[in-house]
């Protein structure tokens, strides 16, 4: 973003030129962070285990990583590792907590935030862990210590089911036979970080195997009141013989995450660790059980399947600005309000003259209106939003994999089926209060339940939601890879999904215009075809086409009525049907190796979303609804390679993404200088075909170097450089700051962050390690958003900053940023048996 107040420049052309010239990558796009020759590396084509293909025969640039690479990176969790080491991946730290990052790959997102369009599917041991409500992904529920390997599959691979628009992440966990032994690891460092990790694996000659892992992670955070408390436990008990393998997994997590979100540009420049409002607390509790099995009927026929159960309870508490108070007179209590305050035993309230200059944090009118039951929805500067969700999902899947010859040609065929069911209960409420100097919200006895008074022609906010839901999805899938010749290999795949979504409104049952009741059905067959050419071990080429889809989420279905718009995330309204989002992806490229240790890749991709879903503006200010509006496109170039020179390993990766809207639409423009209502007002903005999609940088460059100085000591460094991106709210790319009504550029600046690590083997089984992140202590932003600001440059609350225009009070719009973590370090000790 900036050093103090100056935006960083975009990614330097020299950096781009170096990326393309060297084409070095820690994750050669088909082989992951560290790989072996294409003829040796094999990749599964489905989430379930089965017969695998050599990587060179897969018509997509798959990235693969191992447990050792994840551990040696020093990353705190899966999302941090992906950001630092996987090509085409970047993060938006919108929530402000290291375990709550939005992970983006090729411009598609896997996010823990409800309402974010989810375009990536995530699997763990064959179970899709996108949650039933909103398809969100809670990265804090994935135990890093239990990960054996990860494959990032690009494109709209239909075999990975719903939400596989831009890609799929398949995680395999450890088992005792492959990871025997015991290890204990402790770390400590910046911001009060302290962690304790434990793992133990083993097996015996009777076929039994076991693996256990635990993680305690605590961190005070580098921003105000941004602590993290993660507690994870994982176990897997299995049995196997020459032809069968059976594993039972049980995992539990109980986490409390404080993430205080975006901060306004002026306040961030004054105090980089400050927060806009607080608290912002998410509590996740998860139980996961999965029984997997596979059995070889012969050397060429493998059966595999799983049965799983998952329960997730989530509670959030968010202290926010009450935007309805920004255009109100909130300072001086009226005579009636002073009487009510005195009758309630209050004293010290002003009899006259209170204004923004002498009352930076007003609260007397809020208290009085709560007592009178009059207009706390307009006179209270704060609002506490609370949510609670309970999700259960369970299902089963099975597949058969067979290999053999067809007319003398090698052939691999996989076919399977799956069933998933989920039960959801979601509750939401809002309570009014007033902001304090520390940005916390003190609640009063007044609720955002529609019961408060409102002005003529206005409706009081009712943010309550009480929703029950059921989702059922059946699927059939198959894929066949035929070696047409020794050099040419063709793959044909397809998956049919049929989903039923049932919503039941506990507050307004009956299916009327205000009811969330609804019965929705979605079905689609998604195909894929691919062709690879492998003339030698030195190089190969691939081309592929695939289609994927996602069904609308309950949140989108609950806010899709243009006659009854809503203001997310505060509430949901009636739900006419939406169409599925369908993505069609092309991949073409070449890859290869030279001199044994050098590997390289170059690829092109294009993904087009059809019937994409966007939150569009309504005539009511600030309100809108979800709508299928047309097309979006993400296309680009991926290039990279890796090499080793003696004890030195080098790698770089370069990605270019052109992400644009391809259809015209009108969306909400609060905080955007080009909005239709005029300066400081809440009008709409017009998206034109060709406008760039916010939060997606055009360029990414990653580099890594590892050097083993001695057999006991190794050093490593990696660099992540990302170009700037437009802010959310600047979908038309037309926002311009004027220094009066609008502050901030409407985009985030480019940034480059370097990380260092070192490991030293003290003795057999004893290892010291250290990590420094953001070595040069850069101040930067990973995301930006436009909006109205409630505070002055000195930090006081300001309502009605300008005189009325046509009966409406303009507000100050600003750019809000998601600041990246400053320099931090930690050291640790690992003891292994």
Coordinates of C-alpha atoms in Angstrom, one line a residue, residues 314-513:
X314 CA -19.5 -20.6 14.7
X315 CA -20.3 -17.5 16.7
X316 CA -19.3 -13.9 15.8
X317 CA -19.5 -10.6 17.6
X318 CA -18.7 -7.5 15.6
X319 CA -18.7 -3.9 16.9
X320 CA -19.4 -1.6 13.9
X321 CA -20.2 2.0 13.0
X322 CA -24.0 2.5 12.7
X323 CA -23.9 4.1 9.2
X324 CA -27.5 5.4 9.7
X325 CA -26.2 7.8 12.2
X326 CA -23.7 9.5 10.0
X327 CA -26.2 11.9 8.4
X328 CA -28.0 12.6 11.7
X329 CA -27.7 15.2 14.5
X330 CA -26.3 13.1 17.2
X331 CA -24.7 15.6 19.6
X332 CA -27.0 17.8 21.6
X333 CA -29.9 16.1 23.6
X334 CA -33.3 17.8 23.2
X335 CA -35.4 18.9 26.1
X336 CA -37.4 15.7 26.1
X337 CA -34.2 13.7 26.0
X338 CA -32.6 15.6 28.9
X339 CA -35.8 15.0 30.9
X340 CA -35.6 11.2 30.2
X341 CA -31.9 11.1 31.1
X342 CA -32.5 12.9 34.4
X343 CA -35.4 10.7 35.3
X344 CA -33.2 7.7 34.7
X345 CA -30.6 9.0 37.1
X346 CA -28.1 10.4 34.6
X347 CA -26.3 13.7 35.1
X348 CA -23.6 15.6 33.4
X349 CA -25.2 15.8 30.0
X350 CA -24.9 19.1 28.2
X351 CA -27.9 21.5 28.3
X352 CA -26.8 23.2 25.0
X353 CA -24.0 23.6 22.6
X354 CA -22.8 20.1 22.0
X355 CA -21.3 19.6 18.5
X356 CA -18.7 17.7 16.6
X357 CA -15.9 20.1 17.7
X358 CA -16.4 19.6 21.4
X359 CA -17.9 16.1 21.5
X360 CA -15.7 13.7 19.5
X361 CA -17.6 10.6 20.8
X362 CA -21.3 11.5 21.4
X363 CA -23.5 9.2 23.4
X364 CA -26.1 11.2 25.3
X365 CA -28.7 11.2 22.5
X366 CA -28.1 7.4 22.0
X367 CA -28.8 6.8 25.7
X368 CA -31.9 9.0 25.7
X369 CA -33.4 7.6 22.6
X370 CA -33.0 4.1 24.0
X371 CA -34.8 5.2 27.1
X372 CA -37.6 6.8 25.1
X373 CA -37.8 4.0 22.6
X374 CA -37.7 6.6 19.9
X375 CA -34.8 6.7 17.3
X376 CA -31.7 4.9 18.7
X377 CA -31.3 3.5 15.1
X378 CA -30.4 7.0 14.0
X379 CA -28.9 8.6 17.1
X380 CA -26.6 5.7 18.2
X381 CA -23.2 5.8 16.6
X382 CA -22.4 2.1 17.1
X383 CA -24.0 -1.2 16.2
X384 CA -23.1 -4.7 17.6
X385 CA -23.8 -7.4 15.1
X386 CA -23.9 -11.0 16.4
X387 CA -24.3 -14.2 14.5
X388 CA -24.5 -17.9 15.4
X389 CA -24.5 -20.8 13.1
X390 CA -24.7 -24.6 13.6
X391 CA -23.9 -26.7 10.6
X392 CA -23.9 -30.5 10.3
X393 CA -23.0 -32.2 7.1
X394 CA -22.4 -35.9 6.3
X395 CA -22.1 -38.0 3.2
X396 CA -20.4 -40.8 1.4
X397 CA -18.7 -41.4 -1.9
X398 CA -17.2 -44.4 -3.8
X399 CA -15.2 -45.0 -6.9
X400 CA -13.6 -47.7 -9.0
X401 CA -10.3 -47.3 -10.8
X402 CA -9.2 -49.7 -13.5
X403 CA -6.2 -49.7 -15.8
X404 CA -5.4 -51.9 -18.7
X405 CA -5.2 -51.9 -22.5
X406 CA -7.8 -51.0 -25.1
X407 CA -6.9 -52.2 -28.6
X408 CA -3.3 -52.3 -27.4
X409 CA -3.3 -48.8 -25.9
X410 CA -2.8 -48.0 -22.2
X411 CA -6.0 -46.8 -20.6
X412 CA -7.1 -45.6 -17.1
X413 CA -10.8 -45.4 -16.2
X414 CA -12.3 -44.0 -13.0
X415 CA -16.0 -43.9 -12.2
X416 CA -17.8 -43.0 -9.0
X417 CA -20.7 -41.5 -7.1
X418 CA -21.3 -39.3 -4.1
X419 CA -24.0 -38.0 -1.8
X420 CA -23.7 -35.1 0.6
X421 CA -26.3 -33.7 3.0
X422 CA -26.2 -30.7 5.3
X423 CA -28.4 -29.2 8.0
X424 CA -28.0 -25.5 8.9
X425 CA -29.3 -23.1 11.5
X426 CA -28.3 -19.5 11.3
X427 CA -29.2 -16.7 13.7
X428 CA -28.3 -13.0 13.4
X429 CA -29.2 -10.0 15.6
X430 CA -28.1 -6.4 16.1
X431 CA -27.9 -4.2 19.1
X432 CA -27.4 -0.4 19.1
X433 CA -24.7 1.3 21.1
X434 CA -22.2 4.2 21.0
X435 CA -18.6 4.4 20.0
X436 CA -15.8 5.0 22.5
X437 CA -12.4 6.6 22.0
X438 CA -10.8 3.1 21.8
X439 CA -13.2 2.3 18.9
X440 CA -15.2 -0.2 21.0
X441 CA -19.0 -0.1 21.2
X442 CA -20.9 0.2 24.4
X443 CA -24.4 -1.4 23.9
X444 CA -27.7 0.1 25.0
X445 CA -31.1 -1.5 25.5
X446 CA -32.2 -1.0 21.9
X447 CA -32.2 -3.6 19.1
X448 CA -32.1 -3.6 15.3
X449 CA -35.3 -5.5 15.1
X450 CA -37.5 -3.1 13.1
X451 CA -39.3 -1.9 16.3
X452 CA -37.7 1.5 16.5
X453 CA -39.2 4.7 15.1
X454 CA -38.0 5.9 11.7
X455 CA -38.4 9.1 9.7
X456 CA -41.3 9.6 7.3
X457 CA -41.0 7.2 4.3
X458 CA -38.2 5.2 6.0
X459 CA -38.1 1.8 7.6
X460 CA -36.2 1.0 10.8
X461 CA -33.4 -1.5 10.3
X462 CA -34.3 -5.1 11.1
X463 CA -31.1 -7.1 10.9
X464 CA -32.6 -10.3 12.5
X465 CA -32.3 -13.5 10.7
X466 CA -33.4 -16.9 11.9
X467 CA -32.9 -19.4 9.1
X468 CA -33.0 -23.2 8.9
X469 CA -31.8 -25.0 5.8
X470 CA -31.2 -28.4 4.3
X471 CA -29.0 -29.2 1.3
X472 CA -28.8 -32.5 -0.6
X473 CA -26.4 -33.1 -3.5
X474 CA -26.1 -36.3 -5.6
X475 CA -23.3 -36.7 -8.1
X476 CA -22.0 -39.1 -10.6
X477 CA -18.6 -38.8 -12.2
X478 CA -16.2 -40.5 -14.6
X479 CA -12.9 -39.9 -16.3
X480 CA -10.9 -41.9 -18.9
X481 CA -7.3 -41.4 -20.0
X482 CA -6.2 -43.2 -23.2
X483 CA -2.7 -43.3 -24.5
X484 CA -3.4 -42.9 -28.2
X485 CA 0.3 -43.4 -28.9
X486 CA 3.4 -43.4 -26.8
X487 CA 3.4 -39.6 -27.2
X488 CA -0.2 -38.6 -27.3
X489 CA -2.6 -39.0 -24.3
X490 CA -6.3 -38.0 -24.3
X491 CA -8.5 -37.5 -21.3
X492 CA -12.3 -37.2 -21.2
X493 CA -14.1 -36.4 -17.9
X494 CA -17.5 -35.5 -16.6
X495 CA -19.6 -35.0 -13.5
X496 CA -23.3 -34.7 -13.0
X497 CA -24.5 -32.8 -9.9
X498 CA -28.0 -32.5 -8.6
X499 CA -28.6 -30.3 -5.6
X500 CA -31.7 -29.4 -3.6
X501 CA -31.6 -26.4 -1.3
X502 CA -34.5 -25.9 1.2
X503 CA -34.7 -22.7 3.3
X504 CA -37.1 -22.2 6.2
X505 CA -37.6 -18.8 7.8
X506 CA -38.2 -19.1 11.5
X507 CA -39.2 -15.4 11.8
X508 CA -41.5 -15.0 8.7
X509 CA -42.6 -18.5 7.6
X510 CA -45.1 -19.0 4.8
X511 CA -43.2 -18.0 1.7
X512 CA -44.5 -14.4 1.4
X513 CA -42.4 -11.5 0.1

